[in-house]
Coordinates of C-alpha atoms in Angstrom, one line a residue:
X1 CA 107.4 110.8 131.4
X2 CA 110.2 108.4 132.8
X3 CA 112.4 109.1 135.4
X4 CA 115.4 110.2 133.7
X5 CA 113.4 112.5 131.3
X6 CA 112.1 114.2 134.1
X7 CA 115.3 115.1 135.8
X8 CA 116.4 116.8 132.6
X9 CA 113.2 119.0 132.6
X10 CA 113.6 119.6 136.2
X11 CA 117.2 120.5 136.4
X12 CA 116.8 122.5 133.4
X13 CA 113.8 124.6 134.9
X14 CA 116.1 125.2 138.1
X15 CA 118.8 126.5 136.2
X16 CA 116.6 128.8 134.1
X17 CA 115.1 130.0 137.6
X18 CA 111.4 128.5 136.6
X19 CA 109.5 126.6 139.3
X20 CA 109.2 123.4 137.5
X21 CA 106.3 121.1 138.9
X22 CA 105.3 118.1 137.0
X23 CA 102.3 115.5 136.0
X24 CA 103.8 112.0 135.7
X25 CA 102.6 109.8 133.0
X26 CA 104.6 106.7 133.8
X27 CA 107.7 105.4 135.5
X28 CA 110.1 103.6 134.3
X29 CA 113.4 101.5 136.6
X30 CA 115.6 101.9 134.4
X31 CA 114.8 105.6 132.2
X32 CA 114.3 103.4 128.7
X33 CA 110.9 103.4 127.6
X34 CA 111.5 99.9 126.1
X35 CA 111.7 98.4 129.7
X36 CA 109.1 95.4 130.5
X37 CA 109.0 97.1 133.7
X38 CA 107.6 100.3 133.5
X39 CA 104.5 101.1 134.8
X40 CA 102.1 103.3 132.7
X41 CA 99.8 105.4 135.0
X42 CA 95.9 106.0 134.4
X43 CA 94.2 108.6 132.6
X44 CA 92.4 109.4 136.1
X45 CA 95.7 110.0 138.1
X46 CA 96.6 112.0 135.7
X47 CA 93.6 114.3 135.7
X48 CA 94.0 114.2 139.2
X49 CA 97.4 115.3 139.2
X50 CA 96.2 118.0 136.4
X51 CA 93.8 119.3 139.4
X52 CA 96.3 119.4 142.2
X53 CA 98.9 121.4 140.0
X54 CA 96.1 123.8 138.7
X55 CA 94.2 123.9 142.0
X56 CA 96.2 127.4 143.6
X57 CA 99.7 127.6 140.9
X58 CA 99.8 129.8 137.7
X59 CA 100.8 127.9 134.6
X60 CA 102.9 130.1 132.8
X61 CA 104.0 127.5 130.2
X62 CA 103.6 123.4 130.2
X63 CA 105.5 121.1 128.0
X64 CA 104.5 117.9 127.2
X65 CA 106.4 114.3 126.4
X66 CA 105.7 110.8 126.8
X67 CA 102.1 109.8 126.2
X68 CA 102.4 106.0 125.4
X69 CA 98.6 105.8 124.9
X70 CA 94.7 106.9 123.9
X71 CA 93.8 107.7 127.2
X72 CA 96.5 109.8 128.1
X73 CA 96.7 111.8 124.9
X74 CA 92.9 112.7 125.8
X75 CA 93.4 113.8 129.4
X76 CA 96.5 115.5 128.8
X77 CA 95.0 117.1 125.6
X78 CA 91.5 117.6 127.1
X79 CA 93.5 119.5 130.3
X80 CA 96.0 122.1 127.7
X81 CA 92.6 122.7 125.7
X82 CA 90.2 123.5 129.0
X83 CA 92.8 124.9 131.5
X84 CA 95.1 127.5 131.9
X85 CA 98.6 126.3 131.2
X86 CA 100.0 128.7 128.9
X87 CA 101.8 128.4 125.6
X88 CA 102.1 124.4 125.0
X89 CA 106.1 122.8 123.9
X90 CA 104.9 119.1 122.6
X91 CA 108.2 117.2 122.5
X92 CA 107.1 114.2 120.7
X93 CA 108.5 110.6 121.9
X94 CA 107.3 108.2 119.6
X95 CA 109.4 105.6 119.2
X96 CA 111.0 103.6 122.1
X97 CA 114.5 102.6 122.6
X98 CA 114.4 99.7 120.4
X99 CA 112.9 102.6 117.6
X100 CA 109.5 100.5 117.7
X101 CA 106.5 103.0 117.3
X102 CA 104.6 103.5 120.9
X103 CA 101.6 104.1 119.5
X104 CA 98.7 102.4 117.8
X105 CA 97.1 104.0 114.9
X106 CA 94.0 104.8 116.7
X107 CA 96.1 106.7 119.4
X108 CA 98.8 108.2 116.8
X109 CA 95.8 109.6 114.9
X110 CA 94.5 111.3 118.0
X111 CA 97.7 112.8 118.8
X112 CA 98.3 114.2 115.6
X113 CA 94.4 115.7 114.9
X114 CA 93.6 116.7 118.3
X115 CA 97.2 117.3 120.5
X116 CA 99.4 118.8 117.6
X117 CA 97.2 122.3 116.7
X118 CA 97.4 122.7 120.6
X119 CA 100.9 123.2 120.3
X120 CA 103.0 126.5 120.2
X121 CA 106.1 124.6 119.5
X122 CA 106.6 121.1 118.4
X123 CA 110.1 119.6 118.8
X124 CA 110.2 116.7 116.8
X125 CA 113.3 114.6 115.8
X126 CA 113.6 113.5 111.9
X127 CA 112.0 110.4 112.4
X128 CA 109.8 111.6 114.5
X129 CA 108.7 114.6 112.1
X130 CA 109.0 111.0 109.1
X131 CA 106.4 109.6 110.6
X132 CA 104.2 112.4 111.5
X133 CA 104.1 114.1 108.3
X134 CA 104.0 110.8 106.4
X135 CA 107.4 110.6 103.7
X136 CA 111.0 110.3 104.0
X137 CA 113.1 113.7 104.8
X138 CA 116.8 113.3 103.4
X139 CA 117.3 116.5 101.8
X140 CA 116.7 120.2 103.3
X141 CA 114.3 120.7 100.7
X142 CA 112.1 117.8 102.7
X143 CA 113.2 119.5 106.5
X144 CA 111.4 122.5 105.0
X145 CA 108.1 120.3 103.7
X146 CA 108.3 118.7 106.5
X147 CA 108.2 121.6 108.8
X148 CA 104.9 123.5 106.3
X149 CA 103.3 120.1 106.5
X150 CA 103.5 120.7 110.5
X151 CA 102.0 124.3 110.0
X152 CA 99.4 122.9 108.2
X153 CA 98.6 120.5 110.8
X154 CA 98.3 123.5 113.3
X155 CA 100.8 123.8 115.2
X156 CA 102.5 127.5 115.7
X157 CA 105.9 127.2 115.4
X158 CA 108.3 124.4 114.3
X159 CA 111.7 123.2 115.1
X160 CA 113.1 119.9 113.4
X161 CA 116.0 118.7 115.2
X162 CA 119.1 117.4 113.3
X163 CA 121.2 114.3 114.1
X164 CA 124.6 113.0 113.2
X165 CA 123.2 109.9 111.4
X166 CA 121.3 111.9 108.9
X167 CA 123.4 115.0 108.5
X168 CA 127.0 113.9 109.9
X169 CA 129.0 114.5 113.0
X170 CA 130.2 118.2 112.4
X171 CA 126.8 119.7 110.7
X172 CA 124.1 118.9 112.7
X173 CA 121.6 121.6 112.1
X174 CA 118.1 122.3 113.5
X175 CA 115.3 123.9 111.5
X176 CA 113.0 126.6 112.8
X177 CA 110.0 127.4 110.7
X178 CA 108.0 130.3 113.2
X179 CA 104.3 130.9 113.1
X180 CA 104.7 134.7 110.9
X181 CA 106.4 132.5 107.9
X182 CA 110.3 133.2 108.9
X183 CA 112.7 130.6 109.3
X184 CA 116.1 129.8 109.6
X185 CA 118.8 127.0 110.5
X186 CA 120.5 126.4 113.1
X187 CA 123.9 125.0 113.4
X188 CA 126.1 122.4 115.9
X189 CA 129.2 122.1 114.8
X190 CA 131.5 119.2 116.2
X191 CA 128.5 118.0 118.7
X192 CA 129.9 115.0 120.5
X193 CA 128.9 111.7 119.3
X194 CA 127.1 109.7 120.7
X195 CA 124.9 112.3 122.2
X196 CA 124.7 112.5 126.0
X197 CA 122.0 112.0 128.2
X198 CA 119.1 114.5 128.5
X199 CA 120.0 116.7 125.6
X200 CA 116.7 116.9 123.5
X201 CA 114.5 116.8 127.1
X202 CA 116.3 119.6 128.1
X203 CA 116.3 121.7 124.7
X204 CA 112.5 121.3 124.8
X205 CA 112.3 122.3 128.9
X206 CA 114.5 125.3 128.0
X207 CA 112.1 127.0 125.5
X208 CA 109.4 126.3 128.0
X209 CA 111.4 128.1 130.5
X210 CA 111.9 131.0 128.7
X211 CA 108.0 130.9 127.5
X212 CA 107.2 131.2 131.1
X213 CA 109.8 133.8 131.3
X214 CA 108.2 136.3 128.8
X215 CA 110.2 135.7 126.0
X216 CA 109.0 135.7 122.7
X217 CA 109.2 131.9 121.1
X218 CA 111.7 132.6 118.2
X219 CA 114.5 134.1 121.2
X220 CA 113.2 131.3 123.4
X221 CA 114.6 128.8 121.1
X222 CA 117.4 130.8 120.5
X223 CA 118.1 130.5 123.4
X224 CA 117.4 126.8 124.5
X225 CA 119.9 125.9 121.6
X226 CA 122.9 128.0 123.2
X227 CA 122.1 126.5 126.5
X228 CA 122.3 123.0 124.9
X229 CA 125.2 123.8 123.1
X230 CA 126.9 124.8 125.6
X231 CA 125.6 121.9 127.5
X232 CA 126.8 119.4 125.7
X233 CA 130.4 120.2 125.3
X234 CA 130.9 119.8 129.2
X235 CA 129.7 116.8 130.0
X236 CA 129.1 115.3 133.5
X237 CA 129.6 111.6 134.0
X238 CA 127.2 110.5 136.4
X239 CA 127.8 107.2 138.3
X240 CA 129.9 104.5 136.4
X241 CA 127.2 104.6 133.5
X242 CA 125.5 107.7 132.4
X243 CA 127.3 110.9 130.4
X244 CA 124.7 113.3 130.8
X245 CA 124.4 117.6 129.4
X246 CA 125.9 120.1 132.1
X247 CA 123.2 121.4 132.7
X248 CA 125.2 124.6 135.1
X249 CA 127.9 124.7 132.2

């Protein structure tokens, strides 16, 4: 994932008191996944990095991000189907900073036949669950098909997350549709707008964290969203340019 994405995950791993360690998929100068600059790694250094990490460490949970093409989604999906990495958090990245698609449709149907049932938890934004499942959500009735149409799919548990442009400033709510059929909403009222740096990397880091740390997934998301909550209404300013989450808040 790029560089800035990764830094969320980490710090948020720290903070949770997880050992965090990491299989790079590409870097980017700048952390925008638009930049003509980035550099996309192989599907072999990434197996190879797979090997290192699994070679002597005990995976106790993995989450997964930016996979920009075919060949990575097969290694990375080929590794969390053959190895031990523990309950899966797929935090999907699908469009780029410009909110071009990243993927081409041979490579977007692999990711959503073969890496989606891997998954425990899928964090998807609207768009991201839009394009996915296929139609337009702008109702809660469509969150909720949205989410089933997920389930069907094969992943375990679902969380949609919510966004001022399609639910307004002072109701942005999340929905969680869990693998025994229960559900519920949950709600950020008065987020700041825009939204800083690193939230949804580190809401997705933070159920991973508390996967590895035994908790069961419904009160690991719980719990991420308290952590980002609480996250984002102290901000740090980082530099001259970048308001990012608190993540020690």
């Amino acid at each position: 994932m790029g560089n800035r994405y990764l830094q969320a995950d980490l710090n948020t791993f720290s903070v949770k008191r997880v050992y965090g360690v990491t299989v790079l998929t590409s870097i980017f100068s700048d952390g925008e996944m638009s930049s003509k600059d980035g550099i996309v790694l192989s599907a072999t250094s990434v197996d190879r990095q797979f090997g290192s990490i699994l070679n002597g460490l005990h995976i106790s949970s993995c989450k997964v991000g930016y996979l920009p093409n075919l060949d990575l989604i097969t290694a990375v999906e080929q590794a969390c189907r053959n190895q031990s990495v523990g309950p899966v958090v797929l935090d999907p990245i699908l469009f780029d900073e410009t909110g071009s698609p990243i993927l081409d449709d041979t490579a977007f149907s692999k990711y959503v036949t073969d890496l989606i049932p891997l998954a425990n938890v899928i964090t998807p934004t609207i768009e991201e669950a839009e394009k996915i499942v296929g139609f337009e959500i702008t109702s809660d009735d469509d969150v909720i098909h949205a989410a089933n149409e997920l389930r069907g799919i094969g992943v375990q548990n679902v969380l949609i997350k919510g966004s001022n442009e399609h639910q307004g400033r002072d109701n942005i709510r999340d929905y969680v549709l869990l693998e025994d059929g229960d559900d519920f909403w949950l709600t950020d009222k008065h987020a700041p707008f825009p939204q800083p740096s690193g939230k949804d990397d580190a809401l997705s880091a933070c159920i991973t964290a508390e996967l590895a740390n035994g908790q069961k997934t419904e009160n690991a998301i719980r719990t991420a969203k308290e952590f980002i909550t609480d996250a984002t209404r102290n901000v740090l300013q980082v530099g001259d340019s970048i308001e990012s989450i608190n993540f020690w808040s």
